[in-house]
PDB file of C-alpha atoms in Angstrom:
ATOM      1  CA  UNK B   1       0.000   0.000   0.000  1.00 55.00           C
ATOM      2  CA  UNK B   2       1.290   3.701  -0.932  1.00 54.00           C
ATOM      3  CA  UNK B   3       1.509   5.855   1.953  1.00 63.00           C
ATOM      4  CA  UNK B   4       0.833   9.193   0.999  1.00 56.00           C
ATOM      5  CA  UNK B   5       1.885  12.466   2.896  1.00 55.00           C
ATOM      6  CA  UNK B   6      -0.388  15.196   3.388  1.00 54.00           C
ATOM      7  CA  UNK B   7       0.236  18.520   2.737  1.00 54.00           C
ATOM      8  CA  UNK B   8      -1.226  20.973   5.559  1.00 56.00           C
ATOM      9  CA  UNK B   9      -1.295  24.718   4.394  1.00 54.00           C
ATOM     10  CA  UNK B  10      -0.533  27.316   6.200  1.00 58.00           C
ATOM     11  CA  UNK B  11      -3.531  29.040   7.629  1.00 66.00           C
ATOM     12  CA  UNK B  12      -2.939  32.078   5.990  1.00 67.00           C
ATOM     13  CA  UNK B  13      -1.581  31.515   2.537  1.00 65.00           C
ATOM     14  CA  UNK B  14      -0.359  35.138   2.458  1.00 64.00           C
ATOM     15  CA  UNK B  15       2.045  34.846   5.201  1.00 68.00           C
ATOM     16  CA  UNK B  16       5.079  34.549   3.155  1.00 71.00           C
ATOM     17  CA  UNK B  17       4.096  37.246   1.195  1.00 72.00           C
ATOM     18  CA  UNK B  18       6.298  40.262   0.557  1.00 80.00           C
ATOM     19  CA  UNK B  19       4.611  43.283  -1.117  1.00 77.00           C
ATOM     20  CA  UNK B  20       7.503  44.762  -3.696  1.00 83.00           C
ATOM     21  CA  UNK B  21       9.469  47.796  -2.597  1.00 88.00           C
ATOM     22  CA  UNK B  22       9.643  50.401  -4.835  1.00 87.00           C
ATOM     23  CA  UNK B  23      12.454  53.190  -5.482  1.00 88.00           C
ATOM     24  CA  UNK B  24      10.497  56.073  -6.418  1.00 89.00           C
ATOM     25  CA  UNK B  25       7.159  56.755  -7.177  1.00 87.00           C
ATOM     26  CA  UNK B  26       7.196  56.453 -11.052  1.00 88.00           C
ATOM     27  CA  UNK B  27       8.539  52.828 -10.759  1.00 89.00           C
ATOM     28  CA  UNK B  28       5.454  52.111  -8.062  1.00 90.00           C
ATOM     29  CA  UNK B  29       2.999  53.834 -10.444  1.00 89.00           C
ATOM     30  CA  UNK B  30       4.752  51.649 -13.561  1.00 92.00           C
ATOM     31  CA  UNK B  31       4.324  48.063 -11.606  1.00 92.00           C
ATOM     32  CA  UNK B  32       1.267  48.244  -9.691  1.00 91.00           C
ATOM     33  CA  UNK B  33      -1.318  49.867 -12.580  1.00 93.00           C
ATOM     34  CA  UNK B  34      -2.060  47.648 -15.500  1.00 94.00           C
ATOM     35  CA  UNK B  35      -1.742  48.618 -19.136  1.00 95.00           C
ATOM     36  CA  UNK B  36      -5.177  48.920 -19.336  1.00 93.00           C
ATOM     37  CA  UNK B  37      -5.016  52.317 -17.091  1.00 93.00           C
ATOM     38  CA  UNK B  38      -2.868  54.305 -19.434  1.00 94.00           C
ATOM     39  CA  UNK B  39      -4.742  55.858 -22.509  1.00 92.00           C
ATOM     40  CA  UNK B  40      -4.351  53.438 -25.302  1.00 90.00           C
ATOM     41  CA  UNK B  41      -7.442  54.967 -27.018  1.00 84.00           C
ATOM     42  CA  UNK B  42      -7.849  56.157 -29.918  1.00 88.00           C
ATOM     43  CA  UNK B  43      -6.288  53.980 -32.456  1.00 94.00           C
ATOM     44  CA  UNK B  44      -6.553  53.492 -36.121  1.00 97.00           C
ATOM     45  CA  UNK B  45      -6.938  50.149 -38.489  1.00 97.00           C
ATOM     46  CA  UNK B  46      -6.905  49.150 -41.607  1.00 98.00           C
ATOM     47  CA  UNK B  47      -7.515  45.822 -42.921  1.00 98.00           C
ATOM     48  CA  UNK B  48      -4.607  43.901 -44.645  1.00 98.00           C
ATOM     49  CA  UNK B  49      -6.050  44.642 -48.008  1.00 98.00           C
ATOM     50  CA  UNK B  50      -5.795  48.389 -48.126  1.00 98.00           C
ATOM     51  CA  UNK B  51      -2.924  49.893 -50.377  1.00 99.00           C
ATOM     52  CA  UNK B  52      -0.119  51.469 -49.383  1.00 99.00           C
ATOM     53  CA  UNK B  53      -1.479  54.462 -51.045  1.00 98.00           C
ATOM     54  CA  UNK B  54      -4.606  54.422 -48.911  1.00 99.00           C
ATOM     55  CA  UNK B  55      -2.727  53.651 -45.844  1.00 99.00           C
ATOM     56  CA  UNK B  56      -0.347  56.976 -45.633  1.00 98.00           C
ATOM     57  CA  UNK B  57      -3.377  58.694 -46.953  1.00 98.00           C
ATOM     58  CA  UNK B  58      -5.061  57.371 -43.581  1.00 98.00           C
ATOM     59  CA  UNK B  59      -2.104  58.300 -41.962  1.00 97.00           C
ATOM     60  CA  UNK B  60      -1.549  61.906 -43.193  1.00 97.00           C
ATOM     61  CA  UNK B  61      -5.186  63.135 -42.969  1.00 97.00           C
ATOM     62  CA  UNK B  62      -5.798  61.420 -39.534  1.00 96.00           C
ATOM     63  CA  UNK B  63      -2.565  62.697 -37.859  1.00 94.00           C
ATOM     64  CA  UNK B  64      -1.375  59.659 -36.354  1.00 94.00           C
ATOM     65  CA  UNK B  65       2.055  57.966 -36.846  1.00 94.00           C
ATOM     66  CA  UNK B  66       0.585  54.324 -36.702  1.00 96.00           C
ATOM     67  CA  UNK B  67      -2.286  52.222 -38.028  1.00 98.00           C
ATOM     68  CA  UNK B  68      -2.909  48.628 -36.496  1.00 98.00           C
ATOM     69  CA  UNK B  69      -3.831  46.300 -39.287  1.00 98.00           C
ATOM     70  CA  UNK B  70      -6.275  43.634 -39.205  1.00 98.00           C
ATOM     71  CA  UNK B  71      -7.621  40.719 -41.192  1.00 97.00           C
ATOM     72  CA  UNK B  72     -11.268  39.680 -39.736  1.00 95.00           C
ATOM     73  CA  UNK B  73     -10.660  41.965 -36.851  1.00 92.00           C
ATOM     74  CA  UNK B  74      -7.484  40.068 -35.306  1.00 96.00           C
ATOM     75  CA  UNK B  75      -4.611  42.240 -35.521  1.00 97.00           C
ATOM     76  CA  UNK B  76      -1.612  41.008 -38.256  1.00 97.00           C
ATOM     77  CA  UNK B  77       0.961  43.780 -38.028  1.00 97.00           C
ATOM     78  CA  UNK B  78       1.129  47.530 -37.533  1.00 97.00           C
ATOM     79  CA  UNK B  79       2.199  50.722 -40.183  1.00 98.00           C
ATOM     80  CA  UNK B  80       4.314  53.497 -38.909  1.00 96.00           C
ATOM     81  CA  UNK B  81       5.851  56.579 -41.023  1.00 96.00           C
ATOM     82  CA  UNK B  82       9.113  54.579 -40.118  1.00 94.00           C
ATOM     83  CA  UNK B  83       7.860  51.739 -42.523  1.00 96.00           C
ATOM     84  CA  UNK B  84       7.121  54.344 -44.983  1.00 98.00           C
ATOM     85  CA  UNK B  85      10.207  55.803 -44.429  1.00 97.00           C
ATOM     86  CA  UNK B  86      12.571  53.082 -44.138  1.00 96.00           C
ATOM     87  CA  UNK B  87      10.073  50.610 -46.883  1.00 97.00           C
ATOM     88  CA  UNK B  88       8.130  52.366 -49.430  1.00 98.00           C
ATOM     89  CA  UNK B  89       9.569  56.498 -49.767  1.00 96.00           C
ATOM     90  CA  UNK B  90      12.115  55.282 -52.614  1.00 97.00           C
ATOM     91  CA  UNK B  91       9.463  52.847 -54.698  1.00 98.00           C
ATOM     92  CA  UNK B  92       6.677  54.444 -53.537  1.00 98.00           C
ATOM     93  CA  UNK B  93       5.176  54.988 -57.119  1.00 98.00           C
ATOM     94  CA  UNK B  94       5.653  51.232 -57.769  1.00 98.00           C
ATOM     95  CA  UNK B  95       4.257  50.104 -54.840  1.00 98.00           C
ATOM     96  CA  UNK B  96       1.420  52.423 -54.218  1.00 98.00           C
ATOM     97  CA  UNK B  97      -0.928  50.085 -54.927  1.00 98.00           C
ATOM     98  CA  UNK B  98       0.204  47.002 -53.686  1.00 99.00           C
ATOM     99  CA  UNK B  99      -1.689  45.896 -50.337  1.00 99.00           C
ATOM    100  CA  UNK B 100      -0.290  47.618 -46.869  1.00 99.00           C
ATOM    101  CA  UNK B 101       0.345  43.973 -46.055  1.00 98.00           C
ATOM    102  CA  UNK B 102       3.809  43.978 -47.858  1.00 98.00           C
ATOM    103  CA  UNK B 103       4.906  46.500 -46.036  1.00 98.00           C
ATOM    104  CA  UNK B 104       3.853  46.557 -42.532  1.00 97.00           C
ATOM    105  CA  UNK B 105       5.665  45.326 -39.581  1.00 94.00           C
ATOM    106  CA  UNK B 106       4.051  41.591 -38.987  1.00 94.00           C
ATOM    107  CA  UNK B 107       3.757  39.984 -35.387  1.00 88.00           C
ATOM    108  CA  UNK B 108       4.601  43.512 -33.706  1.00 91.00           C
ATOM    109  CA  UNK B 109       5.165  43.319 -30.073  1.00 93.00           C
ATOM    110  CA  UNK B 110       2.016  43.442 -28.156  1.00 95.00           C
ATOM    111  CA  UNK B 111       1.720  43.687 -24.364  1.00 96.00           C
ATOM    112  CA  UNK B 112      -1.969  43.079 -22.408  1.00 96.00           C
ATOM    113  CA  UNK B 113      -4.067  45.452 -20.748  1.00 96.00           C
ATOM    114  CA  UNK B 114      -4.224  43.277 -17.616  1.00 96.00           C
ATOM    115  CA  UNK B 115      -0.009  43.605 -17.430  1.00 95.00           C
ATOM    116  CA  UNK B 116       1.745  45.923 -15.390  1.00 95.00           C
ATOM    117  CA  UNK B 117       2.269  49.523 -17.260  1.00 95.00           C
ATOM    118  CA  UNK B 118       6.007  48.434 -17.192  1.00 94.00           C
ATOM    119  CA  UNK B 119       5.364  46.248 -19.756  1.00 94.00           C
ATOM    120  CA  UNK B 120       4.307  48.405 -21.906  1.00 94.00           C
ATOM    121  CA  UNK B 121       7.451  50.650 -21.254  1.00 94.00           C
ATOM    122  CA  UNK B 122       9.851  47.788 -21.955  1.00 93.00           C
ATOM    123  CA  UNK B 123       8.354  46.905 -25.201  1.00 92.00           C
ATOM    124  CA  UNK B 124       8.563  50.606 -25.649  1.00 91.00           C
ATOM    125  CA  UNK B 125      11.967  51.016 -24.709  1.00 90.00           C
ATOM    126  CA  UNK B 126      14.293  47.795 -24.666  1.00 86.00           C
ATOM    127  CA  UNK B 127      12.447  46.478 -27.886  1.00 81.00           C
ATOM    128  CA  UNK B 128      12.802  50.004 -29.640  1.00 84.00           C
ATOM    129  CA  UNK B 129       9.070  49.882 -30.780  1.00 85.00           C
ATOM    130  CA  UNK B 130       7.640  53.436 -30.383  1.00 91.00           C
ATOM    131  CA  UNK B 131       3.663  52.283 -31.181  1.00 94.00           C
ATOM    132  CA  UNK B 132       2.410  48.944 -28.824  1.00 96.00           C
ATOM    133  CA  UNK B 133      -0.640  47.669 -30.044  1.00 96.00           C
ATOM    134  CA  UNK B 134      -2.693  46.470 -26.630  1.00 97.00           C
ATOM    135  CA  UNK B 135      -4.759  43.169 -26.490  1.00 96.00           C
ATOM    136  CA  UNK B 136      -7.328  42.143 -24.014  1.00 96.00           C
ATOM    137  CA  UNK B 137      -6.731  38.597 -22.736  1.00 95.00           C
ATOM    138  CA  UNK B 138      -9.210  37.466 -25.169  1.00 95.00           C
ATOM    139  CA  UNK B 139      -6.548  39.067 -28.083  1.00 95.00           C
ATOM    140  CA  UNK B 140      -8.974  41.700 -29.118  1.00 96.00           C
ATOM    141  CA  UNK B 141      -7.384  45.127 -29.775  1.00 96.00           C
ATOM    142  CA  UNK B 142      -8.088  47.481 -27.150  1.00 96.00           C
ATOM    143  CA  UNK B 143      -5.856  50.469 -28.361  1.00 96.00           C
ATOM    144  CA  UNK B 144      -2.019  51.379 -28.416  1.00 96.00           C
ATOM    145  CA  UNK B 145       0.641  53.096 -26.509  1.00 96.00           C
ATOM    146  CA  UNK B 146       2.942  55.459 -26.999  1.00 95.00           C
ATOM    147  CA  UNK B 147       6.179  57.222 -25.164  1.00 94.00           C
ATOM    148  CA  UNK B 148       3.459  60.222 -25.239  1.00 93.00           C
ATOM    149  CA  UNK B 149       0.691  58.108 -23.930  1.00 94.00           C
ATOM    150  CA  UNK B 150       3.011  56.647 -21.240  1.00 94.00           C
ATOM    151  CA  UNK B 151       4.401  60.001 -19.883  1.00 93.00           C
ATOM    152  CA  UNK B 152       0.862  61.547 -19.822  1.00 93.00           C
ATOM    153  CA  UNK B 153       0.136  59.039 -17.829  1.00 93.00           C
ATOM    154  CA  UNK B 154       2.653  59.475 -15.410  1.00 91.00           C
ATOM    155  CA  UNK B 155       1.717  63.026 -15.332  1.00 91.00           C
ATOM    156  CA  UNK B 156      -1.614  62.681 -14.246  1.00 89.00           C
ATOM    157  CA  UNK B 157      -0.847  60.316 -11.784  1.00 83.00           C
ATOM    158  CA  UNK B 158       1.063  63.023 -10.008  1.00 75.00           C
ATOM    159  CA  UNK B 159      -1.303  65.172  -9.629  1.00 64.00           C
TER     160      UNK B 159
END
């Protein structure tokens, strides 16, 4: 016969708990909100399909630097100036109307609005991406972030 060995809990399963410690009050702000709290509305999309041509158009006459792109409504990749820039300025009147696809940035980096706002400012800063698109945990878009979006954030925590 197997003798098995019981496990007893502790009676409070917090005991060993340790809240985090914090240097300043940017980093607490950064690790205890979620994603979700800093402005990640409003965004842009285009489906796959579109043409480069009508993408910067969408670009230029919305004012944005980004549009999330989506086939059926799940998001494929993102368009920033920098993909016009670094992509389609030299060729653009050979590729104008060839689909955005082709040229956008596929699989970007994409944090959750459930994680920490840190998150979002590592994908901003140690993966050099200056537009984040954010999912729900269902992988629906819910918006992006921004360096701008991120320090506004900040700032009106402050206050």
């Amino acid at each position: 016969m197997t003798e098995y060995r019981r496990f007893d809990a502790p009676a409070d399963p917090l005991s060993n708990f340790e809240p985090p410690t914090y240097r300043d009050t940017t980093a607490e702000l950064l690790g205890e909100h979620h994603v979700g709290n800093v402005a990640c509305q409003p965004y842009l999309s285009v489906e796959s399909t579109c043409t480069v041509e009508e993408a910067i158009r969408e670009l230029y006459q919305s004012g944005v630097s980004s549009l999330l792109v989506v086939e059926e409504g799940n998001l494929v990749g993102i368009f920033t100036e920098r993909d016009v820039l670094e992509r389609v300025a030299e060729r653009y009147s050979r590729v104008k109307h060839l689909p955005v696809a082709e040229f956008m940035t596929s699989d970007p980096t994409i944090v959750y609005s459930e994680e920490p706002a840190a998150a979002a400012v590592a994908a901003i800063a140690i993966a050099g991406h200056r537009h984040v698109p954010v999912l729900d945990m269902d992988d629906q878009i819910e918006g992006i972030v921004s360096p701008r979006r991120v320090f506004q954030f900040i700032e009106t925590s402050w206050d």
